[in-house]
XYZ file of C-alpha atoms in Angstrom:
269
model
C 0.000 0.000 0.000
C 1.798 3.231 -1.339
C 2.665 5.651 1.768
C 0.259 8.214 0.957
C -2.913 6.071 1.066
C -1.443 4.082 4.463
C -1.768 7.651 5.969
C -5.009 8.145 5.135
C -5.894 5.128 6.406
C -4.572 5.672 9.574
C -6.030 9.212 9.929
C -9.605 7.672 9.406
C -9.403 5.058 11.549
C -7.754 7.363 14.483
C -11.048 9.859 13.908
C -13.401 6.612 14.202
C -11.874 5.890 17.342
C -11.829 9.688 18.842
C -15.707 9.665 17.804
C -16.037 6.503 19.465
C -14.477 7.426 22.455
C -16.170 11.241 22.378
C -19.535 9.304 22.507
C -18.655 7.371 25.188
C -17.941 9.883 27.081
C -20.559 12.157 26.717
C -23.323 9.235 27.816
C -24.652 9.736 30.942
C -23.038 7.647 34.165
C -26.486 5.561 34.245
C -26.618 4.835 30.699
C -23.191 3.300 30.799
C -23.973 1.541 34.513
C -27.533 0.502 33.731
C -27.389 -0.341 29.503
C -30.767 1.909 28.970
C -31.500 5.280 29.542
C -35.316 4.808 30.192
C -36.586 2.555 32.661
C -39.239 0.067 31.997
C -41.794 -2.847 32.146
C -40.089 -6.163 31.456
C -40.731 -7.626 28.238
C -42.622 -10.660 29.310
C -43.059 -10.834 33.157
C -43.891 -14.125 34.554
C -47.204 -14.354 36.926
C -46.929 -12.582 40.062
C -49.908 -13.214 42.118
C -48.008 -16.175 43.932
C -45.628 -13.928 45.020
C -46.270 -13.256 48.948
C -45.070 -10.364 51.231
C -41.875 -11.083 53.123
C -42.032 -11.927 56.548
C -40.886 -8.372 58.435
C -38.215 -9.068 61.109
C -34.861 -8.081 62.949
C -31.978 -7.375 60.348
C -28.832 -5.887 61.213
C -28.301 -2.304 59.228
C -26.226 -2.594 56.694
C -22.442 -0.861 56.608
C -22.493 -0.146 53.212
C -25.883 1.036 52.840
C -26.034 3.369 56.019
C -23.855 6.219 55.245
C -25.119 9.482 54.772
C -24.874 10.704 50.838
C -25.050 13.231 48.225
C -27.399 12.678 44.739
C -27.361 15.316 42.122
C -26.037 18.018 45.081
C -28.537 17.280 47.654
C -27.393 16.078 50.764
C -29.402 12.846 52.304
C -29.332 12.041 56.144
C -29.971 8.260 57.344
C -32.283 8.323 59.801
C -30.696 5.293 61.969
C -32.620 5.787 64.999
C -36.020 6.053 64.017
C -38.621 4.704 66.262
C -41.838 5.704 64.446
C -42.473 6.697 60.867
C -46.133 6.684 58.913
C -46.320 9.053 56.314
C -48.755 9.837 53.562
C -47.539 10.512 49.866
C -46.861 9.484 46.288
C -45.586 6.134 45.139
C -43.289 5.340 42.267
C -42.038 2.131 40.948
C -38.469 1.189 39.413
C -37.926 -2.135 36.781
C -35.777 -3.282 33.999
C -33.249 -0.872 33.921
C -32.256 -1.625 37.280
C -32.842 -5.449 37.467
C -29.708 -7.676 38.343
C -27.708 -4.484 39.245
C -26.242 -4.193 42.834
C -28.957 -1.570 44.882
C -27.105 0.658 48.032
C -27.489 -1.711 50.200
C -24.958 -3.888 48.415
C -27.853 -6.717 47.429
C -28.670 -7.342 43.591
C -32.197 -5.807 42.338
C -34.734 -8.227 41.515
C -38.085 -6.826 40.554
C -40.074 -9.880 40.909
C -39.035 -9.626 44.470
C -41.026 -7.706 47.064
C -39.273 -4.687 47.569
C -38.772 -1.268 47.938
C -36.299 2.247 47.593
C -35.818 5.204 50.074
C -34.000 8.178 50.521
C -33.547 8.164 54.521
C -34.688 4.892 56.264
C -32.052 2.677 57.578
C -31.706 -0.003 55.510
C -32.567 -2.761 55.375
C -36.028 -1.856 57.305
C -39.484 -3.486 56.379
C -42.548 -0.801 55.363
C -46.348 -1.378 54.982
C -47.695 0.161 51.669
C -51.369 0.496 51.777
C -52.286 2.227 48.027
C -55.323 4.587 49.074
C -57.123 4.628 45.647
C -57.751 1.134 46.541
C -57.141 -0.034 50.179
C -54.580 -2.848 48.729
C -51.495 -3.096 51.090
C -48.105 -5.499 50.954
C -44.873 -5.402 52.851
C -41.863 -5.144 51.340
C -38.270 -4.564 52.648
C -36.328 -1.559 51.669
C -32.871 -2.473 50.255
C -32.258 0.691 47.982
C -32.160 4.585 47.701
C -34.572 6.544 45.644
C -36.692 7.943 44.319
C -35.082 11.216 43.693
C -37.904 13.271 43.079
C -39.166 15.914 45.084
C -42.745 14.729 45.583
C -42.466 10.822 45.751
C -41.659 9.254 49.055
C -41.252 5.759 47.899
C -40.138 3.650 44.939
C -41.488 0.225 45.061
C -39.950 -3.363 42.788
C -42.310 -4.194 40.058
C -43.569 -7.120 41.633
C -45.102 -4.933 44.989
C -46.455 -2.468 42.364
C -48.239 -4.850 40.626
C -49.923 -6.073 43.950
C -51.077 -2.805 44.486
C -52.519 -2.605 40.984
C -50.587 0.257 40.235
C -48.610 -0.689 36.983
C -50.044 1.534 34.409
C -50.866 4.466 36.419
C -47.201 4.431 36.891
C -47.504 6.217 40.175
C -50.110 6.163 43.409
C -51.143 7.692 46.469
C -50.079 5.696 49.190
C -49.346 5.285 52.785
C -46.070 4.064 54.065
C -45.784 2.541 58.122
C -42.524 1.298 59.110
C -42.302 -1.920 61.111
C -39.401 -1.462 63.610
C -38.373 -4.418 65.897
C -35.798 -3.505 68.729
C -33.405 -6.787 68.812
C -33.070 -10.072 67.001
C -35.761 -11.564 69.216
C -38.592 -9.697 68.514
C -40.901 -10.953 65.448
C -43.945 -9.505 63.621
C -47.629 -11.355 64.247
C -46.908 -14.152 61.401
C -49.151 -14.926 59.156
C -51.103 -18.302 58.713
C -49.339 -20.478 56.941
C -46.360 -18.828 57.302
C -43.072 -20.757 57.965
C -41.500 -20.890 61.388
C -38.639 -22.407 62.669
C -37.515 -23.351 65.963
C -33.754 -24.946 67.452
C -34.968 -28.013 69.822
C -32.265 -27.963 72.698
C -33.490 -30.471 75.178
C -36.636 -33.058 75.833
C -37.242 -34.155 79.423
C -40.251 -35.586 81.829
C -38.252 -33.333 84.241
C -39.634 -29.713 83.629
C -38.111 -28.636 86.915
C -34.699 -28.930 85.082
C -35.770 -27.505 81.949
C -37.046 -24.540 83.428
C -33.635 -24.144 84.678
C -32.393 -24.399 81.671
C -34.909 -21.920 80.418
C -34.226 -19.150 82.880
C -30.597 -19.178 82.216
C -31.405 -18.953 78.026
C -33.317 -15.613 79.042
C -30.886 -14.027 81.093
C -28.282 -14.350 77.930
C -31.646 -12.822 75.840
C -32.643 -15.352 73.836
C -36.686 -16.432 73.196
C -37.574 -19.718 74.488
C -40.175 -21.556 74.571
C -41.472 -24.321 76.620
C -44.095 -26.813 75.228
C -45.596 -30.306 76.394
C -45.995 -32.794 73.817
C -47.102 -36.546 74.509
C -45.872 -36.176 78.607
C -42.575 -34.791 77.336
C -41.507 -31.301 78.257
C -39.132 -29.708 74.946
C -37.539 -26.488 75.587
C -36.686 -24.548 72.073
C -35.543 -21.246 71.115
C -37.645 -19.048 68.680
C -39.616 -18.735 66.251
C -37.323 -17.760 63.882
C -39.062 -16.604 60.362
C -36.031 -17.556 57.919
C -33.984 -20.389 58.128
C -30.362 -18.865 58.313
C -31.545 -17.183 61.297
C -32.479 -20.990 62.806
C -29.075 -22.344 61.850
C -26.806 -19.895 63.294
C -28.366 -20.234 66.452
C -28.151 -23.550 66.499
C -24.705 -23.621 65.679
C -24.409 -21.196 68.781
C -25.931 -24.151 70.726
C -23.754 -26.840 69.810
C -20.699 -25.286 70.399
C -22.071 -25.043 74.146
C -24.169 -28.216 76.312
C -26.776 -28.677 73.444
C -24.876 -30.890 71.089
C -27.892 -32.435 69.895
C -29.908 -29.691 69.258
C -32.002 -29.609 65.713
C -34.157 -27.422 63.970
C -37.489 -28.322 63.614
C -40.192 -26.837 61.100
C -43.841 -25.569 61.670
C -46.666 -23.486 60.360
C -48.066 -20.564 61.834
C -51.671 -21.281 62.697
């Protein structure tokens, strides 16, 4: 290839790349992150009605998702010791764009999952959504931050907006109640049928020593419970309302004078 036309070629290809690189650069940071600028529907969602509201309980706040933060110049305080917080306002809900992608608290979005963003609660915390056009409510546990918009006070996973029928309106009046437990021992009301697990430490005729037992459990801060079943007296800790929560205790238990403790299974009645 005579010299002339190798330079040629070598200029064009060096522009392609420059304009290549120029429009990279000038897409915005969630365009590059997310692989869409405009969030939306998915293209063929799978039925949802099975889907049921996740059992609210104890979870320790996240480190990475607790830190107070800065979006588009305004500054956004955590509110990590929030007792109380029921609050009347609009409703938003997030999808595609941000399914599979990590949220703030460090977790991967799923919007077939029952869940929820916001700007200040402590996260992970469970809310109650009750959509006032129509008196439909779920739970779901905030993992994320958002919405930033000035007038919408919570952006809920596909999945929870399509339980509140609330899909094509796109937005909704609704009314948010946080559900706050205090330690790893305390537990919402379940609900029938819900799963509940408990660790089995000991089964005697002798409740005198059980209660012992008991007593001692408590005073370290742990639930127990005591029940009779054919003339035997079985002393378990719980209920526990996942089953990671179970196991670690029971490892706990083992390590100390409950070597054969087990988890056992049951339904809330």
């Amino acid at each position: 290839m005579p010299n002339k036309l190798k330079r040629l070629v070598t200029v064009y290809l060096s522009s392609v790349a420059l304009a290549a690189l120029l429009s990279a650069c000038s897409s915005s940071p969630s365009e590059q992150r997310y692989g869409m600028s405009n969030d939306k529907a998915p293209d063929s969602a799978p039925e949802l009605d099975h889907i049921e509201n996740p059992i609210p309980r104890f979870e320790p706040y996240s480190r990475q998702g607790n830190r107070d933060y800065t979006v588009r110049g305004k500054n956004y305080q955590v509110w990590r010791d929030i007792e109380q917080h029921e609050v009347e306002g609009e409703a938003s809900w997030y999808g595609k764009k941000f399914h599979g992608h990590l949220t703030s608290n460090g977790e991967i979005y799923d919007m077939y999952s029952m869940s929820a963003a916001h700007k200040n609660l402590p996260l992970p915390s469970y809310v109650e959504v009750t959509n006032l056009s129509n008196n439909k409510t779920v739970i779901v546990r905030v993992n994320d931050r958002g919405p930033f918009h000035q007038k919408r006070i919570i952006d809920l996973s596909y999945a929870a907006a399509y339980k509140l029928d609330m899909l094509k309106s796109g937005t909704a009046k609704v009314k948010v109640k946080l559900l706050r437990f205090d330690n790893e021992n305390s537990a919402a009301e379940p609900q029938p049928g819900a799963q509940q697990y408990y660790v089995q430490l000991l089964a005697s005729k002798n409740q005198q020593v059980l209660e012992q037992h008991q007593q001692q459990l408590k005073a370290e801060g742990l639930s127990t419970q005591l029940v009779t079943e054919n003339g035997w007296q079985k002393l378990r800790l719980g209920p526990y309302y996942d089953v990671l929560s179970a196991e670690k205790y029971l490892a706990n238990m083992r390590k100390g004078p409950y070597k054969d403790a087990y988890i056992i299974n049951l339904k809330a009645n």
